mmCIF file of C-alpha atoms in Angstrom:
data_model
loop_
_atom_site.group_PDB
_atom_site.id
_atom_site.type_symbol
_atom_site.label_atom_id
_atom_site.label_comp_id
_atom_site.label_asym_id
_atom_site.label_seq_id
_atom_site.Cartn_x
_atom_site.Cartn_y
_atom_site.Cartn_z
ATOM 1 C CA UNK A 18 0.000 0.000 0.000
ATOM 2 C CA UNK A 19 2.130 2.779 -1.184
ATOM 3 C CA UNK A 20 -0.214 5.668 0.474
ATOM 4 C CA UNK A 21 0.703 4.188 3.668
ATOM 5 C CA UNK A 22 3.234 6.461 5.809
ATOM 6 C CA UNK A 23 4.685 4.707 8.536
ATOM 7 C CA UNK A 24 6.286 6.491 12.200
ATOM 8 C CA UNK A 25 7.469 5.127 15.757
ATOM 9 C CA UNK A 26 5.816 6.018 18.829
ATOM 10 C CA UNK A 27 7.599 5.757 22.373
ATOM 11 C CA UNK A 28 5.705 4.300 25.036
ATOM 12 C CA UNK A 29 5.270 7.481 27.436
ATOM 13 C CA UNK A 30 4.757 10.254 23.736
ATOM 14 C CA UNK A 31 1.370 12.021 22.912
ATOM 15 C CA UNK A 32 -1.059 9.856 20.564
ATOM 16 C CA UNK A 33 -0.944 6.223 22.590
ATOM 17 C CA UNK A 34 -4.181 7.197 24.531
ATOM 18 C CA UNK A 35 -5.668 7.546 20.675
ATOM 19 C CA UNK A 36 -4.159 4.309 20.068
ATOM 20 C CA UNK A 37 -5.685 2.436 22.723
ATOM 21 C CA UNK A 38 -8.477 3.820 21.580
ATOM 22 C CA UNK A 39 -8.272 1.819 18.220
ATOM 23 C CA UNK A 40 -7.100 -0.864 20.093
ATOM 24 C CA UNK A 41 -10.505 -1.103 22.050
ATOM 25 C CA UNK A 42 -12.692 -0.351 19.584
ATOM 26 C CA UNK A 43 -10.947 -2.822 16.757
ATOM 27 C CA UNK A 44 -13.041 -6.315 16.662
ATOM 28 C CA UNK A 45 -9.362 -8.013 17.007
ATOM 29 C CA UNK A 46 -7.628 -5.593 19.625
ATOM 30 C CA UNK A 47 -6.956 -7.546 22.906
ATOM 31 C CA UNK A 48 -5.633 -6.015 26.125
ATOM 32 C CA UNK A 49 -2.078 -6.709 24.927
ATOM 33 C CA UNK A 50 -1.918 -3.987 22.525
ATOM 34 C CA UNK A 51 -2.945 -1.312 24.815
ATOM 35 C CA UNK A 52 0.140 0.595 25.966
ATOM 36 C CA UNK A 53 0.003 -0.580 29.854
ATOM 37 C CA UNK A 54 1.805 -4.076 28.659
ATOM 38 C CA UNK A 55 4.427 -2.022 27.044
ATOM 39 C CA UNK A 56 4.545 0.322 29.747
ATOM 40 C CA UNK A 57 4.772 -2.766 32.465
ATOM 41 C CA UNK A 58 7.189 -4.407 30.469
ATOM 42 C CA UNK A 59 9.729 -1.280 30.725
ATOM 43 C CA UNK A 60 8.992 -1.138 34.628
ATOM 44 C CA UNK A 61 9.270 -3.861 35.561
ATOM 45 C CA UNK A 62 12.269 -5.603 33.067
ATOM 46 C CA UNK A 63 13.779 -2.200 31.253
ATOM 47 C CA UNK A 64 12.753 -3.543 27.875
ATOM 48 C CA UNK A 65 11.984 -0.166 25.774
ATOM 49 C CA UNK A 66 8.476 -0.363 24.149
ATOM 50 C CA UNK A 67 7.236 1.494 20.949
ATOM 51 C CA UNK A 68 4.333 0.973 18.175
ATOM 52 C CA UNK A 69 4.913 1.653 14.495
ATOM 53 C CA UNK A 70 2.070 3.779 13.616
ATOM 54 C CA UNK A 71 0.479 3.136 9.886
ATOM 55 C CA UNK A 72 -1.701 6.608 8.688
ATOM 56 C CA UNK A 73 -3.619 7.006 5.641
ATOM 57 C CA UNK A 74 -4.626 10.177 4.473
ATOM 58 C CA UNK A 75 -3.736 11.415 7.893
ATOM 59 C CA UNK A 76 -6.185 9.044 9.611
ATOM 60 C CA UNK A 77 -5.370 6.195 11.880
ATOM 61 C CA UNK A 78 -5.118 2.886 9.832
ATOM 62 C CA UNK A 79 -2.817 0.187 11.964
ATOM 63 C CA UNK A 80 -0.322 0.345 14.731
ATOM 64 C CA UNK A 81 2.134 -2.730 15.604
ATOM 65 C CA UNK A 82 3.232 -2.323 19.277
ATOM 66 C CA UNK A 83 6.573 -3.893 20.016
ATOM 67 C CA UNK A 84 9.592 -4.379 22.508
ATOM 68 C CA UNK A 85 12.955 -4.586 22.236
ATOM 69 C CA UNK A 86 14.199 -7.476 24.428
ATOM 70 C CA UNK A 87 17.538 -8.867 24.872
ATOM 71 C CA UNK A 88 19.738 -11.673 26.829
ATOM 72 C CA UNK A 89 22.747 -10.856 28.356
ATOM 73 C CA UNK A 90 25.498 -9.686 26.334
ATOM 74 C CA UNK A 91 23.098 -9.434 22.988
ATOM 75 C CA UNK A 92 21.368 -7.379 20.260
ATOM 76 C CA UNK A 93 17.619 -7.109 21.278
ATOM 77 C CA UNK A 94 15.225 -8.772 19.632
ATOM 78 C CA UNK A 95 12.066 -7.215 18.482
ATOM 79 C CA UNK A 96 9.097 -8.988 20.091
ATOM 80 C CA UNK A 97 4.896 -8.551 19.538
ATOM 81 C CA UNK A 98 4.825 -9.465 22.211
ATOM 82 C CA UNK A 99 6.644 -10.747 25.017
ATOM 83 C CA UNK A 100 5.263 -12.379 28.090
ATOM 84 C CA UNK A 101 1.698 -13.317 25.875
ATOM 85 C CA UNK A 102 -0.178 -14.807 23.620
ATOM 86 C CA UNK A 103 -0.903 -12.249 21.259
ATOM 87 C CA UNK A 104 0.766 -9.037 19.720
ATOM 88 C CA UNK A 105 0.774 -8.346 15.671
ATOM 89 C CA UNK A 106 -0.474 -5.919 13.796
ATOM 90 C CA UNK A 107 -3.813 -4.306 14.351
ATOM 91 C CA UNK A 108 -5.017 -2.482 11.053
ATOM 92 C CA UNK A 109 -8.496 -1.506 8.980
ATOM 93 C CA UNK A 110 -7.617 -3.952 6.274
ATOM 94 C CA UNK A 111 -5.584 -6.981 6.201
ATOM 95 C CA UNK A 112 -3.353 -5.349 3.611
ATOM 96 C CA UNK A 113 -2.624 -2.307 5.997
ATOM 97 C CA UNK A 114 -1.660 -4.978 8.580
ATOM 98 C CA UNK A 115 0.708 -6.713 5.729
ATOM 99 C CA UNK A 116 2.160 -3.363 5.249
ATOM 100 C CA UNK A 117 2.944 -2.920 8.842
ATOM 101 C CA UNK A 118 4.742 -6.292 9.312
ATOM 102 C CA UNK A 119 6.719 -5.903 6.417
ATOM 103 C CA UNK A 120 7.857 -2.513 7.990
ATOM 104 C CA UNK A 121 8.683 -3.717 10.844
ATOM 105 C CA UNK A 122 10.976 -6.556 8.891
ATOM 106 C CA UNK A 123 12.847 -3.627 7.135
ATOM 107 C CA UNK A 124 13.796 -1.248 9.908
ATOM 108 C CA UNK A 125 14.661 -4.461 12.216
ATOM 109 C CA UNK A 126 18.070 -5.167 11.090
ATOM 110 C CA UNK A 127 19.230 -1.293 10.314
ATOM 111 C CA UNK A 128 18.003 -0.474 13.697
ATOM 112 C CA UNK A 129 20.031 -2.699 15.299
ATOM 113 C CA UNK A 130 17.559 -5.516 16.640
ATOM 114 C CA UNK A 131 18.435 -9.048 15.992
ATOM 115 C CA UNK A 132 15.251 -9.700 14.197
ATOM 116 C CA UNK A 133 11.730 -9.539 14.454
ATOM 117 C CA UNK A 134 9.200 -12.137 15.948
ATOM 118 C CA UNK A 135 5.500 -11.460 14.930
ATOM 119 C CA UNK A 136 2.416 -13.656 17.744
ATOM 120 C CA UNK A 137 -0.660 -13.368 15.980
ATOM 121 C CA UNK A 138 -3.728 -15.407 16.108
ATOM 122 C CA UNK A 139 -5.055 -17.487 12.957
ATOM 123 C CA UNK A 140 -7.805 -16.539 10.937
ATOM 124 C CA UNK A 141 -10.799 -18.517 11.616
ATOM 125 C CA UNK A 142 -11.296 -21.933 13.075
ATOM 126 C CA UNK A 143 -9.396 -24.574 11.461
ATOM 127 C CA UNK A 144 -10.331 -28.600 11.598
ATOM 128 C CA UNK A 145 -9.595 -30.184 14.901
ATOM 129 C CA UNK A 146 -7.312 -32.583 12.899
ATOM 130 C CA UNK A 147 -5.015 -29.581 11.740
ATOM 131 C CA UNK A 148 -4.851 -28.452 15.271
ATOM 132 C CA UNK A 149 -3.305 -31.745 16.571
ATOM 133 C CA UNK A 150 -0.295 -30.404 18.996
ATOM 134 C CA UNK A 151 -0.106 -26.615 18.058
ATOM 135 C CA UNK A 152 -0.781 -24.219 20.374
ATOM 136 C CA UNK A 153 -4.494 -22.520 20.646
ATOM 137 C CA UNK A 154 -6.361 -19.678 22.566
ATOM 138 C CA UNK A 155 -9.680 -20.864 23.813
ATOM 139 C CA UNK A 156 -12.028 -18.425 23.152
ATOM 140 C CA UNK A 157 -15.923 -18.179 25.101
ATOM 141 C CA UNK A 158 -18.871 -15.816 23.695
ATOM 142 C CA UNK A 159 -19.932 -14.679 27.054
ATOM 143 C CA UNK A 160 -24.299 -13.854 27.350
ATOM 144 C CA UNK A 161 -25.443 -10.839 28.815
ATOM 145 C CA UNK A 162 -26.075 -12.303 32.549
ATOM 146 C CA UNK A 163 -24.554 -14.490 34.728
ATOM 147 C CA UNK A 164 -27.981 -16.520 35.199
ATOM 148 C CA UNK A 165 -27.971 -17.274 31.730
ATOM 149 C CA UNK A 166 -24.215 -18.218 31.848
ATOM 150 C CA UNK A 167 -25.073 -20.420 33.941
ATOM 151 C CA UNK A 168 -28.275 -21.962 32.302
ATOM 152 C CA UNK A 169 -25.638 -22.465 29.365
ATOM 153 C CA UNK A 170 -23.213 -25.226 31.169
ATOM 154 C CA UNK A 171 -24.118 -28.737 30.892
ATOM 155 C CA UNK A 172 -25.590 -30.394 33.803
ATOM 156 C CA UNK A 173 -22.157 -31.961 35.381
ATOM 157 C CA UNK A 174 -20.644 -28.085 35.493
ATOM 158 C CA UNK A 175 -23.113 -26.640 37.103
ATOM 159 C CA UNK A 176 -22.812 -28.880 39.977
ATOM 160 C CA UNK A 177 -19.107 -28.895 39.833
ATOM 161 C CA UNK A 178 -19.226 -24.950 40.594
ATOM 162 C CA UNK A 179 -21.648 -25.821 42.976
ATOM 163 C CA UNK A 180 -19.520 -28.367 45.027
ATOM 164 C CA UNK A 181 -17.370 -25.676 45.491
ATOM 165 C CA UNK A 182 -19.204 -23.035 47.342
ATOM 166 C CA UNK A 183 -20.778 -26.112 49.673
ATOM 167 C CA UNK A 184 -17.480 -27.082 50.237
ATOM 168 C CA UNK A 185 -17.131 -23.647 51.712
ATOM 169 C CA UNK A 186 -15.358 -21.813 49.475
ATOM 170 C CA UNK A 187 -15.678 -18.359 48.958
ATOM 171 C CA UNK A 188 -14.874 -15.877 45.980
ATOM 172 C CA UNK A 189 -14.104 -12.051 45.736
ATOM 173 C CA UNK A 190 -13.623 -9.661 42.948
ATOM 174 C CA UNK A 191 -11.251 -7.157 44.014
ATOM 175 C CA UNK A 192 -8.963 -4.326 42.043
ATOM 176 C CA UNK A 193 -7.026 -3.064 44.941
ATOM 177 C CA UNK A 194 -3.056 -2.950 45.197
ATOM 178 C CA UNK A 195 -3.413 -5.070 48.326
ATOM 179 C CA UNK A 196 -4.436 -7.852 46.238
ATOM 180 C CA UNK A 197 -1.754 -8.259 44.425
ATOM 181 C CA UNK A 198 0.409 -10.030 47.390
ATOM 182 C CA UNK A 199 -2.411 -12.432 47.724
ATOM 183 C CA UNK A 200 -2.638 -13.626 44.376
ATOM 184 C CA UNK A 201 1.503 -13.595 44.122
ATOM 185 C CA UNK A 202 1.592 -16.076 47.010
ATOM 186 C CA UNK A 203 -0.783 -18.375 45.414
ATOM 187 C CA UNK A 204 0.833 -17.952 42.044
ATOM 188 C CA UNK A 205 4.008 -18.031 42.839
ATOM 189 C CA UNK A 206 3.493 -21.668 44.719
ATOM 190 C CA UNK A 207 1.836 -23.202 41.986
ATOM 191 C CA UNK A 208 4.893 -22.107 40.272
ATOM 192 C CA UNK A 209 7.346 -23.587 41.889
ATOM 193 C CA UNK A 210 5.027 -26.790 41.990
ATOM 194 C CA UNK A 211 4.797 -26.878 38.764
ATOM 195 C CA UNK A 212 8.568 -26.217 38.433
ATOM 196 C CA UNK A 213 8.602 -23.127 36.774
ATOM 197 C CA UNK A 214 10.251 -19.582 37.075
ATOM 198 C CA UNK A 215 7.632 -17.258 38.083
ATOM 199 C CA UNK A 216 7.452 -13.712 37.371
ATOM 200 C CA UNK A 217 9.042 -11.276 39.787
ATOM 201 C CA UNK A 218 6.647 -9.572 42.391
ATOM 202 C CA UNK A 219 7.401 -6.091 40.479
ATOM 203 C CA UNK A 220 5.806 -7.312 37.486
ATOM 204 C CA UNK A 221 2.709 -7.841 38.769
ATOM 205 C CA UNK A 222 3.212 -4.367 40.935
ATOM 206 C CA UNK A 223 3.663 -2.631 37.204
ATOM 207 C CA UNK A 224 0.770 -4.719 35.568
ATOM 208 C CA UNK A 225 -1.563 -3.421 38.329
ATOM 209 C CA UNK A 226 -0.006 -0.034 38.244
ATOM 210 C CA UNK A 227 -0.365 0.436 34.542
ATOM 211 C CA UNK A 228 -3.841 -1.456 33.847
ATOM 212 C CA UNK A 229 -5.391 -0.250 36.802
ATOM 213 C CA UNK A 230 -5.075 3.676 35.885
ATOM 214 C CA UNK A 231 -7.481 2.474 33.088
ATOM 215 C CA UNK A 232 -9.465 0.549 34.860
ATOM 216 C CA UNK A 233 -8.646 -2.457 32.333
ATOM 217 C CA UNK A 234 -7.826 -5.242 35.057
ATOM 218 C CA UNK A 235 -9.504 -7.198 38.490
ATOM 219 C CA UNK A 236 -8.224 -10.106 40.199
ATOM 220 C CA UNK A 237 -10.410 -12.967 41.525
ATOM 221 C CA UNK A 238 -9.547 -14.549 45.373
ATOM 222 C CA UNK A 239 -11.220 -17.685 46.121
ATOM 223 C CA UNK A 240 -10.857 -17.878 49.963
ATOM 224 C CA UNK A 241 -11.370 -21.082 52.079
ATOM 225 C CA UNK A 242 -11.440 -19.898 55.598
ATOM 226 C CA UNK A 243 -10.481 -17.064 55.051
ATOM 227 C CA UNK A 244 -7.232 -18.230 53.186
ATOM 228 C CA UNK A 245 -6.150 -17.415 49.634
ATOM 229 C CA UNK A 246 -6.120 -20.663 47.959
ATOM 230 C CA UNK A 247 -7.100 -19.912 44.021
ATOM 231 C CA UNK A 248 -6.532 -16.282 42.649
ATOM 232 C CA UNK A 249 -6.695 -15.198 38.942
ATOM 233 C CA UNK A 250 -6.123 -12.441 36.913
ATOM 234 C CA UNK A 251 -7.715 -10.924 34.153
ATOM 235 C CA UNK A 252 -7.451 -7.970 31.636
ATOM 236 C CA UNK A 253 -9.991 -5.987 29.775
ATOM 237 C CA UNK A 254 -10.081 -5.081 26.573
ATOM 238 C CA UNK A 255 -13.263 -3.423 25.362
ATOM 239 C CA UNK A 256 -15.985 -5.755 25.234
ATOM 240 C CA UNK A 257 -13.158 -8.756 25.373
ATOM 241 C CA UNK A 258 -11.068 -10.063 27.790
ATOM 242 C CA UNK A 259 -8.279 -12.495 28.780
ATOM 243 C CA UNK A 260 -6.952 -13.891 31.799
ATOM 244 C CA UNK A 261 -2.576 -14.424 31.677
ATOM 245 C CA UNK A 262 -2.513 -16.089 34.931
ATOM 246 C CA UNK A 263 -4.845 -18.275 36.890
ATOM 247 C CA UNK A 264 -3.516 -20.371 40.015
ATOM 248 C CA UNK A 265 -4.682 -23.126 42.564
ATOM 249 C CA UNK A 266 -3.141 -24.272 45.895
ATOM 250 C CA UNK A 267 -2.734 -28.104 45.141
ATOM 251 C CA UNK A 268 -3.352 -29.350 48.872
ATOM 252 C CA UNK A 269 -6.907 -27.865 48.365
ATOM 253 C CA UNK A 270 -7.883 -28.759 45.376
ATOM 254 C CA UNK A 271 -10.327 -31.338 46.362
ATOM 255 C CA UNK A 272 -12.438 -28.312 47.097
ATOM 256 C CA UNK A 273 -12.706 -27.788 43.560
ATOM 257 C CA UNK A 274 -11.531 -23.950 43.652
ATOM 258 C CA UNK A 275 -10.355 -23.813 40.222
ATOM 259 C CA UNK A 276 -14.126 -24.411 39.350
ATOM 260 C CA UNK A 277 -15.133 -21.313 41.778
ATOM 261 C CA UNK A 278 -13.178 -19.616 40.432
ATOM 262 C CA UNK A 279 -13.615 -19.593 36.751
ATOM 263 C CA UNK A 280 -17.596 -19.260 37.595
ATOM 264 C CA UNK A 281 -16.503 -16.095 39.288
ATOM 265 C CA UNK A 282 -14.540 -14.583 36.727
ATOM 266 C CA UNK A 283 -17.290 -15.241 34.052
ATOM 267 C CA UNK A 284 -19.880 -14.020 35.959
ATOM 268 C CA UNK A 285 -18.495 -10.839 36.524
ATOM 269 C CA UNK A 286 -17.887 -10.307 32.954
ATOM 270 C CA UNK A 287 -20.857 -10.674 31.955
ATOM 271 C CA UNK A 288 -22.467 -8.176 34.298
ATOM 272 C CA UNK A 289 -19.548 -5.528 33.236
ATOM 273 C CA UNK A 290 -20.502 -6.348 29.568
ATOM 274 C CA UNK A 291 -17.851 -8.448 28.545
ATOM 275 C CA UNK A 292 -18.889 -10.483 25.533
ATOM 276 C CA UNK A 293 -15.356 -12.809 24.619
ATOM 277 C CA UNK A 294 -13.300 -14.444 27.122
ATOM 278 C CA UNK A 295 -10.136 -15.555 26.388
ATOM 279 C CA UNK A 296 -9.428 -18.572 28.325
ATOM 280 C CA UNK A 297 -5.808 -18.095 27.163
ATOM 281 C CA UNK A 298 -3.163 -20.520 25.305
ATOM 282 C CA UNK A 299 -2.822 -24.205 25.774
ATOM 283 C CA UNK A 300 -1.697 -27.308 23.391
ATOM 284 C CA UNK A 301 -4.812 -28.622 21.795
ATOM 285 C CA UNK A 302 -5.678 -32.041 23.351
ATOM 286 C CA UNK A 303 -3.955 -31.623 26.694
ATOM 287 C CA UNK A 304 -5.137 -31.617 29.745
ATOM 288 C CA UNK A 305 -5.396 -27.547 30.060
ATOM 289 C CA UNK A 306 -7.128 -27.681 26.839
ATOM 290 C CA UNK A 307 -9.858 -29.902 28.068
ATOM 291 C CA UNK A 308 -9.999 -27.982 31.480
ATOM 292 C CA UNK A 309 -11.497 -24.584 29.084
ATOM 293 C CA UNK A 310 -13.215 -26.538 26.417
ATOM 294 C CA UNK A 311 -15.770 -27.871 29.266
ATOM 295 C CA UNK A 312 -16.748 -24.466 29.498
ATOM 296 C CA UNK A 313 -17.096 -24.150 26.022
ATOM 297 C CA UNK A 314 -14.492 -22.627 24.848
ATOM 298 C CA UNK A 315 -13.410 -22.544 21.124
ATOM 299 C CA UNK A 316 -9.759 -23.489 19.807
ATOM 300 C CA UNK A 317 -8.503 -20.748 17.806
ATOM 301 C CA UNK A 318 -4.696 -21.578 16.741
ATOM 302 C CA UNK A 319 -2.070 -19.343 17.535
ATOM 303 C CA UNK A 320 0.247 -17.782 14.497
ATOM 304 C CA UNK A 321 3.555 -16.991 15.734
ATOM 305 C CA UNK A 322 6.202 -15.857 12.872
ATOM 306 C CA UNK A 323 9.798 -15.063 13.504
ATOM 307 C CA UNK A 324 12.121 -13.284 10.802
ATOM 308 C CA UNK A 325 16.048 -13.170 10.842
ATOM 309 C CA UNK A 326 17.753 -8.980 10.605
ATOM 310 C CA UNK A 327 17.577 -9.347 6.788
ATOM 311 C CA UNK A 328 14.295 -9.821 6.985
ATOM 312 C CA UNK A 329 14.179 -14.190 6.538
ATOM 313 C CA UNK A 330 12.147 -15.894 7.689
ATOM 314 C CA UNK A 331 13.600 -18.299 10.624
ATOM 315 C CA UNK A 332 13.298 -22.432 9.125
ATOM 316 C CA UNK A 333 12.631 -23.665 13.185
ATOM 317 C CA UNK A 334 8.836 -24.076 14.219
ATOM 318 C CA UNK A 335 7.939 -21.040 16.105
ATOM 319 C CA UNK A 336 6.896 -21.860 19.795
ATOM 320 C CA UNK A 337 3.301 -21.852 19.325
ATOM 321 C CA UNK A 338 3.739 -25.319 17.258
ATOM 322 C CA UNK A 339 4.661 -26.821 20.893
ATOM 323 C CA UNK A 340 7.550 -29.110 21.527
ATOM 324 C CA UNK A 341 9.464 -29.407 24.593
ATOM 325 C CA UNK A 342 13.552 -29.818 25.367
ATOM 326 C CA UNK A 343 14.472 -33.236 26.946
ATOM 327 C CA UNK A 344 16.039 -31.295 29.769
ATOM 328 C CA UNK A 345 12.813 -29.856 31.084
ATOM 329 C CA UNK A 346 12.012 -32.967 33.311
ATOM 330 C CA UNK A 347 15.046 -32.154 35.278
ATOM 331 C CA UNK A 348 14.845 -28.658 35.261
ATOM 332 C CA UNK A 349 11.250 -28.622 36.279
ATOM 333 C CA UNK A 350 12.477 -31.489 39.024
ATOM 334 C CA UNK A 351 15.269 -29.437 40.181
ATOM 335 C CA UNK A 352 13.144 -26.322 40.546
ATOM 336 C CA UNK A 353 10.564 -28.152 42.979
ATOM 337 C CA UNK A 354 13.308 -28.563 45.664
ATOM 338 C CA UNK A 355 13.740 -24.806 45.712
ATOM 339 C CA UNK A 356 13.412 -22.962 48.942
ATOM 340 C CA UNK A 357 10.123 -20.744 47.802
ATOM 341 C CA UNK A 358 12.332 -17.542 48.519
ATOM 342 C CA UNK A 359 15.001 -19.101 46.776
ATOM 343 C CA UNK A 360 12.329 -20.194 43.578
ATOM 344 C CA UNK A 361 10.900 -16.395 43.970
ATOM 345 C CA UNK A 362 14.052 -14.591 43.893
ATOM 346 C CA UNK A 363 15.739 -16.607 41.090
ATOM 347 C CA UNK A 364 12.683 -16.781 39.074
ATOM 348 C CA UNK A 365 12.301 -12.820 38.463
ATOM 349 C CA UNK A 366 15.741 -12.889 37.462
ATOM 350 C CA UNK A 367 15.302 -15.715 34.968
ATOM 351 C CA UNK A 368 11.531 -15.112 33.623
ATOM 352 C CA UNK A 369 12.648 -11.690 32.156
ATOM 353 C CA UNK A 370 14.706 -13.969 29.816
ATOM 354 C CA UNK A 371 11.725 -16.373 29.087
ATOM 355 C CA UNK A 372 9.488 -14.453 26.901
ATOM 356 C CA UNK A 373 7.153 -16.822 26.709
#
């Protein structure tokens, strides 16, 4: 599109409220594009953030928000985006959207990044056989009450969410900074259970800081005795949202308070007229997979493109194919044993590496 002209936008410069205003109103924006990721990125793990801005005719036609991210002793990397699912381009027409990527391809390499790495989302629904180990976002058309959310499970969920609350659990919505200790405690336990690096504290502390000045975020606390024991998070978007992190205390979940607390969050949405929930990504098949489709949730395969600094296009599957290294056992193994001060205080030094 040759009557395209193309610019760079820091995070903190005039114009990103009017792009977050594109972002919400597009019918493919998600709460990734808006400039608090960017924003919580830079505070929390010093990667700069900017969007390449697309205008036609003066008027707004695409942005492509991005982040510069580098290992130790490297060129960055240009990423959209890290830490998610989902960056790209956001344009009016699929062409203005080309146009953008292919930008961002050229000015990689001469502005010194390493190359460019593109996490989109596929167009469509594909056939369940040609989803068979990628990676997928499991989407959810949300009603317009939590009653008939509710009327919409099958039989066997409903009394699954249910068995929670008369096994006396309890659930809160709450937005408040003093939340965000009481879902990092949870989280970062499951973590280490799982045997993963977690995010460091100040993360979250920027994600709340920079979401909550738009009002674009809530956490959910499922409670049993007054305990934290389940706690999830979830960004807004417009009339769509997403939730990147959703945890359970193992020793208590025979209380079913993963099934609290998804009720929660839906309900909620749909009373604050939310009308897509992104359940987030998982590998089709597995047993997170199944966990969201019960709710009905929709597969929806993840497109994630990587190009070299002379703009080629990398020969490896991209992430969102799925595959695992041999050495994870042990690693994941190794990481269980961790002291969780030890896990916590390692793990923000190590997950600002793993853009994933």
């Amino acid at each position: 599109m040759n009557d395209l002209t193309f610019s760079y936008l820091d995070n903190d410069d005039p114009g990103n409220d009017a792009l977050d205003a594109f972002v919400r109103a597009h019918s493919e924006g998600n709460a990734y594009q808006l400039a608090a990721w960017r924003r919580a990125v830079a505070t929390a793990y010093g990667y700069a953030g900017k969007v390449l801005v697309a205008r036609q005719g003066g008027e707004l036609a695409g942005m492509l928000p991005l982040c510069a991210v580098a290992r130790p002793l490297s060129r960055p990397r240009w990423i959209s985006l890290p830490f998610c699912d989902l960056g790209g381009p956001l344009a009016v027409s699929p062409e203005a959207a080309d146009a953008l990527a292919a930008r961002a391809r050229r000015d990689a390499g001469p502005q010194g990044a390493t190359g460019l790495e593109l996490r989109c989302s596929a167009a469509g629904t594909e056939e369940d056989s040609a989803l068979e180990g990628r990676k997928v976002r499991m989407l959810l058309g949300l009603p317009d009450s939590a009653a008939a959310l509710m009327q919409s499970y099958p039989p066997k969920l409903r009394s699954q969410v249910r068995k929670a609350e008369k096994n006396g659990l309890t659930s809160e919505v709450v937005t408040g900074f003093e939340a965000v200790g009481a879902f990092y405690d949870v989280y970062s336990r499951n973590m280490r259970r799982l045997g993963s690096p977690p995010h460091s504290r100040a993360w979250f502390d920027a994600i709340h800081r920079h979401y909550s000045a738009g009002g674009d975020m809530f956490l959910v606390l499922v409670r049993h005795e007054g305990k934290a024991v389940g706690a999830g998070w979830v960004l807004r978007c417009g009339d769509k949202a997403v939730i990147p992190w959703a945890s359970t205390l193992a020793d208590y979940n025979s209380l079913a308070p993963n099934m609290l607390l998804y009720w929660a969050i839906q309900s909620h949405l749909c009373g604050i007229g939310v009308r897509q929930f992104d359940f987030g990504r998982s590998t089709f098949g597995e047993g997170t997979y199944k966990f969201k489709k019960q709710w009905g949730a929709q597969p929806v395969a993840l497109d994630w493109k990587e190009w070299d600094a002379q703009g080629v296009a990398a020969i490896a599957a991209p992430a969102a194919q799925g595959g695992a290294s041999s050495l994870r056992p042990l690693i994941e193994s190794a990481w269980q044993k961790l002291p969780l001060g030890v896990a916590n205080s390692l793990g923000g030094r190590l997950r600002r590496y793993i853009t994933l």
